[in-house]
């Protein structure tokens, strides 16, 4: 099952969830060596509390957002470097439900 299909299947099976992400494997750009794996919370309440503390509750490149939700929001360019945090924080504030899949489905270069 492809990584994107796993997120899609999660959204289809969890109608109350509006945004789903996953944990991430970070790897070194030059060597390709895995550096570490994230440990994002999986349930909405924990993700919300993470955002309230000013931390990321999801990793932006790992997320899939329902189109009906995403169409209500725009990235605010003036918030460059924090625009992903800010758009997700607005979604949480407005009551949208988040989840993360525990398994890493995304690789990110560092």
PDB file of C-alpha atoms in Angstrom:
ATOM      1  CA  UNK A   1       0.000   0.000   0.000  1.00  0.00           C
ATOM      2  CA  UNK A   2       1.484   3.349  -0.998  1.00  0.00           C
ATOM      3  CA  UNK A   3       2.163   5.993   1.628  1.00  0.00           C
ATOM      4  CA  UNK A   4      -0.397   8.378   0.149  1.00  0.00           C
ATOM      5  CA  UNK A   5      -2.974   5.612  -0.014  1.00  0.00           C
ATOM      6  CA  UNK A   6      -2.474   4.937   3.706  1.00  0.00           C
ATOM      7  CA  UNK A   7      -3.304   8.559   4.506  1.00  0.00           C
ATOM      8  CA  UNK A   8      -6.281   8.509   2.132  1.00  0.00           C
ATOM      9  CA  UNK A   9      -7.543   5.252   3.633  1.00  0.00           C
ATOM     10  CA  UNK A  10      -7.159   6.774   7.106  1.00  0.00           C
ATOM     11  CA  UNK A  11      -9.305   9.773   6.117  1.00  0.00           C
ATOM     12  CA  UNK A  12     -11.903   7.529   4.497  1.00  0.00           C
ATOM     13  CA  UNK A  13     -12.088   5.364   7.632  1.00  0.00           C
ATOM     14  CA  UNK A  14     -12.063   8.290  10.079  1.00  0.00           C
ATOM     15  CA  UNK A  15     -14.694  10.739   8.842  1.00  0.00           C
ATOM     16  CA  UNK A  16     -14.232  12.984  11.901  1.00  0.00           C
ATOM     17  CA  UNK A  17     -10.581  13.635  10.981  1.00  0.00           C
ATOM     18  CA  UNK A  18      -9.858  16.601   8.708  1.00  0.00           C
ATOM     19  CA  UNK A  19      -6.038  16.497   8.613  1.00  0.00           C
ATOM     20  CA  UNK A  20      -3.860  13.415   8.842  1.00  0.00           C
ATOM     21  CA  UNK A  21      -0.085  13.370   8.987  1.00  0.00           C
ATOM     22  CA  UNK A  22       2.479  10.762   9.881  1.00  0.00           C
ATOM     23  CA  UNK A  23       5.756  10.421  11.606  1.00  0.00           C
ATOM     24  CA  UNK A  24       8.848  11.218   9.575  1.00  0.00           C
ATOM     25  CA  UNK A  25      12.288   9.761   8.968  1.00  0.00           C
ATOM     26  CA  UNK A  26      14.904  12.524   8.765  1.00  0.00           C
ATOM     27  CA  UNK A  27      18.000  11.720   6.729  1.00  0.00           C
ATOM     28  CA  UNK A  28      21.302  13.439   6.025  1.00  0.00           C
ATOM     29  CA  UNK A  29      21.400  15.146   2.632  1.00  0.00           C
ATOM     30  CA  UNK A  30      24.884  14.063   1.577  1.00  0.00           C
ATOM     31  CA  UNK A  31      25.114  10.557   2.993  1.00  0.00           C
ATOM     32  CA  UNK A  32      21.462   9.527   2.841  1.00  0.00           C
ATOM     33  CA  UNK A  33      21.959   8.121   6.341  1.00  0.00           C
ATOM     34  CA  UNK A  34      18.926   8.093   8.613  1.00  0.00           C
ATOM     35  CA  UNK A  35      19.442  10.599  11.427  1.00  0.00           C
ATOM     36  CA  UNK A  36      16.293  10.065  13.520  1.00  0.00           C
ATOM     37  CA  UNK A  37      12.558   9.405  13.455  1.00  0.00           C
ATOM     38  CA  UNK A  38       9.952  11.820  14.730  1.00  0.00           C
ATOM     39  CA  UNK A  39       7.519  10.928  17.469  1.00  0.00           C
ATOM     40  CA  UNK A  40       4.490  13.118  16.813  1.00  0.00           C
ATOM     41  CA  UNK A  41       1.355  12.493  18.867  1.00  0.00           C
ATOM     42  CA  UNK A  42      -1.333  10.491  17.084  1.00  0.00           C
ATOM     43  CA  UNK A  43      -4.593  11.666  18.662  1.00  0.00           C
ATOM     44  CA  UNK A  44      -6.285  15.031  18.175  1.00  0.00           C
ATOM     45  CA  UNK A  45      -6.197  16.104  21.812  1.00  0.00           C
ATOM     46  CA  UNK A  46      -2.435  15.571  22.088  1.00  0.00           C
ATOM     47  CA  UNK A  47      -1.819  17.298  18.747  1.00  0.00           C
ATOM     48  CA  UNK A  48      -3.935  20.256  19.871  1.00  0.00           C
ATOM     49  CA  UNK A  49      -1.993  20.521  23.145  1.00  0.00           C
ATOM     50  CA  UNK A  50       1.276  20.470  21.195  1.00  0.00           C
ATOM     51  CA  UNK A  51       0.110  23.419  19.081  1.00  0.00           C
ATOM     52  CA  UNK A  52      -1.072  25.294  22.192  1.00  0.00           C
ATOM     53  CA  UNK A  53       2.495  24.949  23.562  1.00  0.00           C
ATOM     54  CA  UNK A  54       3.742  26.560  20.341  1.00  0.00           C
ATOM     55  CA  UNK A  55       5.199  23.357  18.910  1.00  0.00           C
ATOM     56  CA  UNK A  56       4.406  21.469  15.728  1.00  0.00           C
ATOM     57  CA  UNK A  57       1.841  18.716  16.178  1.00  0.00           C
ATOM     58  CA  UNK A  58       2.188  17.525  12.588  1.00  0.00           C
ATOM     59  CA  UNK A  59       4.976  17.682  10.034  1.00  0.00           C
ATOM     60  CA  UNK A  60       3.653  19.711   7.107  1.00  0.00           C
ATOM     61  CA  UNK A  61       5.056  17.567   4.237  1.00  0.00           C
ATOM     62  CA  UNK A  62       3.481  14.465   5.776  1.00  0.00           C
ATOM     63  CA  UNK A  63      -0.068  15.815   5.852  1.00  0.00           C
ATOM     64  CA  UNK A  64      -3.140  15.190   3.779  1.00  0.00           C
ATOM     65  CA  UNK A  65      -5.993  17.676   4.289  1.00  0.00           C
ATOM     66  CA  UNK A  66      -9.576  17.241   3.197  1.00  0.00           C
ATOM     67  CA  UNK A  67     -10.196  19.521   0.190  1.00  0.00           C
ATOM     68  CA  UNK A  68     -13.307  21.049   1.765  1.00  0.00           C
ATOM     69  CA  UNK A  69     -11.162  22.191   4.711  1.00  0.00           C
ATOM     70  CA  UNK A  70      -8.129  23.332   2.723  1.00  0.00           C
ATOM     71  CA  UNK A  71     -10.282  25.503   0.457  1.00  0.00           C
ATOM     72  CA  UNK A  72     -11.299  27.590   3.491  1.00  0.00           C
ATOM     73  CA  UNK A  73      -7.718  28.585   4.328  1.00  0.00           C
ATOM     74  CA  UNK A  74      -4.900  30.433   2.626  1.00  0.00           C
ATOM     75  CA  UNK A  75      -1.255  30.517   3.550  1.00  0.00           C
ATOM     76  CA  UNK A  76      -0.263  33.952   4.823  1.00  0.00           C
ATOM     77  CA  UNK A  77       3.012  34.810   3.083  1.00  0.00           C
ATOM     78  CA  UNK A  78       3.946  37.376   5.732  1.00  0.00           C
ATOM     79  CA  UNK A  79       4.286  34.421   8.118  1.00  0.00           C
ATOM     80  CA  UNK A  80       7.105  32.948   6.044  1.00  0.00           C
ATOM     81  CA  UNK A  81       9.039  30.347   8.034  1.00  0.00           C
ATOM     82  CA  UNK A  82       5.957  29.770  10.191  1.00  0.00           C
ATOM     83  CA  UNK A  83       3.189  29.716   7.613  1.00  0.00           C
ATOM     84  CA  UNK A  84       2.673  25.953   7.916  1.00  0.00           C
ATOM     85  CA  UNK A  85       2.414  26.152  11.714  1.00  0.00           C
ATOM     86  CA  UNK A  86       0.085  29.143  11.470  1.00  0.00           C
ATOM     87  CA  UNK A  87      -2.359  27.616   8.968  1.00  0.00           C
ATOM     88  CA  UNK A  88      -2.644  24.417  11.001  1.00  0.00           C
ATOM     89  CA  UNK A  89      -3.044  26.412  14.236  1.00  0.00           C
ATOM     90  CA  UNK A  90      -5.956  28.303  12.633  1.00  0.00           C
ATOM     91  CA  UNK A  91      -7.548  25.009  11.572  1.00  0.00           C
ATOM     92  CA  UNK A  92      -7.251  23.623  15.107  1.00  0.00           C
ATOM     93  CA  UNK A  93      -8.616  26.860  16.584  1.00  0.00           C
ATOM     94  CA  UNK A  94     -11.612  26.582  14.240  1.00  0.00           C
ATOM     95  CA  UNK A  95     -12.355  23.055  15.474  1.00  0.00           C
ATOM     96  CA  UNK A  96     -10.908  20.881  12.721  1.00  0.00           C
ATOM     97  CA  UNK A  97      -9.746  17.462  13.859  1.00  0.00           C
ATOM     98  CA  UNK A  98      -6.176  16.231  13.380  1.00  0.00           C
ATOM     99  CA  UNK A  99      -4.465  12.838  13.617  1.00  0.00           C
ATOM    100  CA  UNK A 100      -1.075  11.339  12.873  1.00  0.00           C
ATOM    101  CA  UNK A 101      -0.297   7.846  11.705  1.00  0.00           C
ATOM    102  CA  UNK A 102       2.362   6.485  14.066  1.00  0.00           C
ATOM    103  CA  UNK A 103       4.346   4.813  11.298  1.00  0.00           C
ATOM    104  CA  UNK A 104       6.789   7.094   9.419  1.00  0.00           C
ATOM    105  CA  UNK A 105       5.403   7.575   5.891  1.00  0.00           C
ATOM    106  CA  UNK A 106       7.555  10.538   4.889  1.00  0.00           C
ATOM    107  CA  UNK A 107      11.284  11.052   4.519  1.00  0.00           C
ATOM    108  CA  UNK A 108      12.765  14.505   4.974  1.00  0.00           C
ATOM    109  CA  UNK A 109      16.225  15.696   4.059  1.00  0.00           C
ATOM    110  CA  UNK A 110      18.189  17.666   6.651  1.00  0.00           C
TER     111      UNK A 110
END
